[in-house]
PDB file of C-alpha atoms in Angstrom:
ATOM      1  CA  UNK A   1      15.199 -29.955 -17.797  1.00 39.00           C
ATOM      2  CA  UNK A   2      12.071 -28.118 -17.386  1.00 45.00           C
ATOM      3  CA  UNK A   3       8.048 -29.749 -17.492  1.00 50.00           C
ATOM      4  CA  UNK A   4       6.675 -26.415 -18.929  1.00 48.00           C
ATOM      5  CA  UNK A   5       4.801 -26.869 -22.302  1.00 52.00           C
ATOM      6  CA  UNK A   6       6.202 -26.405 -25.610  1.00 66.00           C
ATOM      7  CA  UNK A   7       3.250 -23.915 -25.879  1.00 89.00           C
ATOM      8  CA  UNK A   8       2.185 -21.337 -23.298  1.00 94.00           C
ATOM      9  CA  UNK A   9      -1.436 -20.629 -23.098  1.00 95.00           C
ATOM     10  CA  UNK A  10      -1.429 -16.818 -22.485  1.00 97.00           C
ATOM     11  CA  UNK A  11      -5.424 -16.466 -22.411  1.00 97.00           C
ATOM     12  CA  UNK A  12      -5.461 -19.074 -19.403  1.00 97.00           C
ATOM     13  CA  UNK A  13      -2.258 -17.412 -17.654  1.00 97.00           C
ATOM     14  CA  UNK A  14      -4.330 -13.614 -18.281  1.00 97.00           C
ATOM     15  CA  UNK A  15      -7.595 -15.522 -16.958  1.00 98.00           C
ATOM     16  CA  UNK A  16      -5.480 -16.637 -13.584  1.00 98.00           C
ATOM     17  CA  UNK A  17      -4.207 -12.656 -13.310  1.00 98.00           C
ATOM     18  CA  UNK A  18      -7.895 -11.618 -13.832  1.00 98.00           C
ATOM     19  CA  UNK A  19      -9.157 -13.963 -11.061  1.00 98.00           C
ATOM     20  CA  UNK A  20      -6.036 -12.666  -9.028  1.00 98.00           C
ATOM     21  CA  UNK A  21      -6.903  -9.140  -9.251  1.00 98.00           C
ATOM     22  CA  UNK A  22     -10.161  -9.657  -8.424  1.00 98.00           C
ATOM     23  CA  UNK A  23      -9.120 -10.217  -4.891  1.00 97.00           C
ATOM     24  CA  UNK A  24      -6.990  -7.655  -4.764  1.00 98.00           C
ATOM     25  CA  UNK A  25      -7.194  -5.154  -1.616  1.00 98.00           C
ATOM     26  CA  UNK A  26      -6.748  -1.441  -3.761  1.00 97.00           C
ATOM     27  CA  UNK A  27      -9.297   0.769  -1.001  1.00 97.00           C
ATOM     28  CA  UNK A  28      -7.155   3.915  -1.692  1.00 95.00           C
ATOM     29  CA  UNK A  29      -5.905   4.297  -5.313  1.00 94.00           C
ATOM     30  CA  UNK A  30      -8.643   2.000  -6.102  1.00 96.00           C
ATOM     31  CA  UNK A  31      -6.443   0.355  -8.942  1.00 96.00           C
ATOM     32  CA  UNK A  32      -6.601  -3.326  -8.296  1.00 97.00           C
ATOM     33  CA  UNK A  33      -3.633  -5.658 -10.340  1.00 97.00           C
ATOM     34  CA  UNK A  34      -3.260  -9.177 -11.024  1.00 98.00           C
ATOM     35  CA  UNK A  35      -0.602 -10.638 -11.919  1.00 98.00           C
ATOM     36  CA  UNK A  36       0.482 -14.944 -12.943  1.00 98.00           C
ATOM     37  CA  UNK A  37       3.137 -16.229 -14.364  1.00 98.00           C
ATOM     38  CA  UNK A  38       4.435 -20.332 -15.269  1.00 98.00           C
ATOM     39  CA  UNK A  39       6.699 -21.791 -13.189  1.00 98.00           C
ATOM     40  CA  UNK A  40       9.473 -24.156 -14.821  1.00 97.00           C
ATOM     41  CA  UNK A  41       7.994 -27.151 -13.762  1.00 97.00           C
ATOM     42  CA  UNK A  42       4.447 -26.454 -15.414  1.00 96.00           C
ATOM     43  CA  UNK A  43       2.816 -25.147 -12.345  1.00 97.00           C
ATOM     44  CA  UNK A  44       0.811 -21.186 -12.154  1.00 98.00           C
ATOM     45  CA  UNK A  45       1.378 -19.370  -9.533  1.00 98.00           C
ATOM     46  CA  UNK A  46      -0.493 -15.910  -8.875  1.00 98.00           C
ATOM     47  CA  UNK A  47      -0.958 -12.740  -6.992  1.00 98.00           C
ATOM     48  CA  UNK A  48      -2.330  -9.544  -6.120  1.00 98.00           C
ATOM     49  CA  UNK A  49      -1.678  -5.796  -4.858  1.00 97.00           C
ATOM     50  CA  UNK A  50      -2.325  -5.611  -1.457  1.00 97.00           C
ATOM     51  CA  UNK A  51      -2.558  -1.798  -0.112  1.00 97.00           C
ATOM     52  CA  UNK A  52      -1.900  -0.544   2.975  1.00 95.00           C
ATOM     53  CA  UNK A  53      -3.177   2.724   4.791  1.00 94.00           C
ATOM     54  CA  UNK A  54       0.677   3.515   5.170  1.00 92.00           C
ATOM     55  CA  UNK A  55       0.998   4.193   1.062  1.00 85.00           C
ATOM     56  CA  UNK A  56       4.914   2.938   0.814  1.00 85.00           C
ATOM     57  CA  UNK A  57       4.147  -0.261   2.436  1.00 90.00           C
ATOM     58  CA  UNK A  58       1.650  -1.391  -0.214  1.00 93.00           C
ATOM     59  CA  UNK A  59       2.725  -4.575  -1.951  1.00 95.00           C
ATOM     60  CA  UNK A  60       2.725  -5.230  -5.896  1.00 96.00           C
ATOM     61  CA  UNK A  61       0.812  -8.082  -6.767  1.00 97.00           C
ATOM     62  CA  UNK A  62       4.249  -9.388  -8.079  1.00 97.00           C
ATOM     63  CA  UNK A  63       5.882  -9.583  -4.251  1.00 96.00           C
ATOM     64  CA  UNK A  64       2.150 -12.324  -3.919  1.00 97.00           C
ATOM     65  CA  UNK A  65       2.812 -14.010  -6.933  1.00 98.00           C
ATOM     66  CA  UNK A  66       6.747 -14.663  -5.767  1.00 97.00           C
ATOM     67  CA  UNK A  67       5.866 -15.341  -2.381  1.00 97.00           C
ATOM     68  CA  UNK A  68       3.439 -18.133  -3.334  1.00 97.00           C
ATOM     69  CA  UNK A  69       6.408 -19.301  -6.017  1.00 98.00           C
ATOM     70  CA  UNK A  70       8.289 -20.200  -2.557  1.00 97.00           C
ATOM     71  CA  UNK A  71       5.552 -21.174  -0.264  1.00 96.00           C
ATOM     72  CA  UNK A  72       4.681 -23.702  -3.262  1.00 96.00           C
ATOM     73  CA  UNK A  73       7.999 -25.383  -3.852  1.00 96.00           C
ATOM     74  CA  UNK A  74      10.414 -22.710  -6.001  1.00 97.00           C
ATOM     75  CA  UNK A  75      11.294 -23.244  -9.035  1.00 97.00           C
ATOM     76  CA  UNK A  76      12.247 -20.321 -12.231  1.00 98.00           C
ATOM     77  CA  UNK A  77       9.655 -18.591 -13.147  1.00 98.00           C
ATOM     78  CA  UNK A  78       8.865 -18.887 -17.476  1.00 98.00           C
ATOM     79  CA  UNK A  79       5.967 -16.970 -18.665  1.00 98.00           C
ATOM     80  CA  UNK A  80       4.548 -14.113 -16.799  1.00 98.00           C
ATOM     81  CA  UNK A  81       1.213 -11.701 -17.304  1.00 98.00           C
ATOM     82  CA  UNK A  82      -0.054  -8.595 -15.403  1.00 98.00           C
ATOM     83  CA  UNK A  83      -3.796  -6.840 -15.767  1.00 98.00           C
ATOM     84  CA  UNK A  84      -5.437  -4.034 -14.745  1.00 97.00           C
ATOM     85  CA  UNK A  85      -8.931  -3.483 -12.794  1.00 96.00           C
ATOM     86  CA  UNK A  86     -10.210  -3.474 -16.680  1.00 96.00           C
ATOM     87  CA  UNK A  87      -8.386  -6.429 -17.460  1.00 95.00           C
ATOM     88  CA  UNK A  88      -5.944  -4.437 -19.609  1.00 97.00           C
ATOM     89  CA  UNK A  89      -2.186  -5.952 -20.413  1.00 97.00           C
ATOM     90  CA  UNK A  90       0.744  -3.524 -17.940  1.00 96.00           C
ATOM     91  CA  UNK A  91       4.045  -4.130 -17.572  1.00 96.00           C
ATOM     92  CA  UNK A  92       5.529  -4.524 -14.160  1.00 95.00           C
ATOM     93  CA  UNK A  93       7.311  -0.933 -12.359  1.00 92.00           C
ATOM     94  CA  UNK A  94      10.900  -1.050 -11.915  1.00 91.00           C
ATOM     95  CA  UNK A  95      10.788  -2.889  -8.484  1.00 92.00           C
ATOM     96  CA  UNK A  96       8.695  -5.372  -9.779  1.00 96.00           C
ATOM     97  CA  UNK A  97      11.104  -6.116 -12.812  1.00 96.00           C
ATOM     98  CA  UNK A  98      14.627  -6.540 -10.696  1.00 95.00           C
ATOM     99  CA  UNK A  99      12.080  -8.745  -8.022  1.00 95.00           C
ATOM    100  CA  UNK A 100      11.042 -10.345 -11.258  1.00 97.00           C
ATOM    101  CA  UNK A 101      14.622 -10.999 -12.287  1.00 96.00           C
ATOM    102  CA  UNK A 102      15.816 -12.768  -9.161  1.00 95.00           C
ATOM    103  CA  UNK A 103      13.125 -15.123  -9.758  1.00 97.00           C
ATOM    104  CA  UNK A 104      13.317 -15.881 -13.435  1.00 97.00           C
ATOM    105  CA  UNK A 105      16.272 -14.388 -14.846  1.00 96.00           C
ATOM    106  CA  UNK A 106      16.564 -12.468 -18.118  1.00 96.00           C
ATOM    107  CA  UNK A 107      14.908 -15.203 -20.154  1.00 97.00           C
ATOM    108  CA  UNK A 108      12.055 -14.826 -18.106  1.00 98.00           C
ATOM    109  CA  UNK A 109       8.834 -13.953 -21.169  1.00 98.00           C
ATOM    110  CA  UNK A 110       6.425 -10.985 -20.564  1.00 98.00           C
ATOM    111  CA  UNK A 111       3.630 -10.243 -22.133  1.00 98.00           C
ATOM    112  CA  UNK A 112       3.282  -6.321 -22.573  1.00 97.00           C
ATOM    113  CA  UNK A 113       1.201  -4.005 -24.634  1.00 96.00           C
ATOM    114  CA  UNK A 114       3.574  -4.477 -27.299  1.00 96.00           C
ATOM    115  CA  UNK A 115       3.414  -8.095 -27.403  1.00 97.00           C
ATOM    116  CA  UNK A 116       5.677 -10.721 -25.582  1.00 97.00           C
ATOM    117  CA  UNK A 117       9.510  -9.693 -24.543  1.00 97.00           C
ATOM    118  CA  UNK A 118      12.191 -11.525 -22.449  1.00 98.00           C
ATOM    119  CA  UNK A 119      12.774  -9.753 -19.327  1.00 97.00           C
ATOM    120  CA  UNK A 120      16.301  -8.542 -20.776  1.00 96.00           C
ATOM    121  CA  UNK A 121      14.450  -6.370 -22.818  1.00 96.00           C
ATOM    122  CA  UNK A 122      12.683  -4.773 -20.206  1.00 94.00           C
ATOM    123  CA  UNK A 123      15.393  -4.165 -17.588  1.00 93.00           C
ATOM    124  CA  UNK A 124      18.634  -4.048 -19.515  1.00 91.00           C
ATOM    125  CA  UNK A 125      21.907  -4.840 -18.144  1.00 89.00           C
ATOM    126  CA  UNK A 126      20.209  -6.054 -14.716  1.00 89.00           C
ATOM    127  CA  UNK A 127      22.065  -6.548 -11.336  1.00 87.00           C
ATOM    128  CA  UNK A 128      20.980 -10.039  -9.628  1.00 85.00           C
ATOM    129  CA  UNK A 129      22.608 -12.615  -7.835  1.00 85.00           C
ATOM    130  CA  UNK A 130      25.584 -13.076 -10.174  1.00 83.00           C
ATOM    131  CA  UNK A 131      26.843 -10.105  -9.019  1.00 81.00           C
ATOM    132  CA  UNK A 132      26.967 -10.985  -5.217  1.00 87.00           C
ATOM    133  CA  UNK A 133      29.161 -14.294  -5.887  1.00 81.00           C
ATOM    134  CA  UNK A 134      32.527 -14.004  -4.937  1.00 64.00           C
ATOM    135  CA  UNK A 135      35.195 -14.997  -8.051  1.00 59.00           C
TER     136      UNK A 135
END
């Protein structure tokens, strides 16, 4: 059974990404992202890019937001928003979506440009833990 309202409030979730990405630390592409998302059992959880002088060891604001889903208690992530320095809608990269899936499954609801899709939309026929249990 899950505590998460009936009705998601996706100004407050963006306004939790905004605040996010405002903390960000983008020095070298300069392209700060925030990201939230609902948690199953009504809580927000959040995060930002963090950048690194070493460019591949930079880490998508989405690696924050599901490290603070742990550090706070777990839980399946619901509901889930991303912005831009400009506070513009994006959709997560490829890495982000399959770290995305592990932590909210296909049902998991993005918003995007082109308004809000389940995760199954967005990374079709997606490995994840299923896969790794022995029959």
């Amino acid at each position: 059974m899950t505590d998460a309202p009936a009705e998601v409030d996706w100004e407050k979730l963006r306004g939790v990404a905004r605040e996010a990405m405002s903390r960000a630390y983008a020095p070298y592409s300069g392209y700060p992202v925030g990201v939230a998302a609902l948690v199953d059992d009504g809580r927000i959880v959040s995060g930002c890019n963090v950048e690194n002088a070493s460019y591949g060891l930079g880490l998508c604001a989405e690696c924050g937001l599901v490290s603070e889903l742990q550090r706070t208690g777990g839980g399946r992530l619901t509901h889930f928003t991303c912005v831009d320095g400009e506070s513009q809608i994006l959709v997560p990269c490829g890495r982000c979506r399959q770290l995305l899936y592990e932590f909210g499954g296909p049902d998991l609801l993005l918003e995007t440009p082109a308004g809000i899709l389940p995760l199954s939309e967005m990374l079709p026929q997606a490995f994840g833990p299923g896969h790794l249990t022995k029959q």
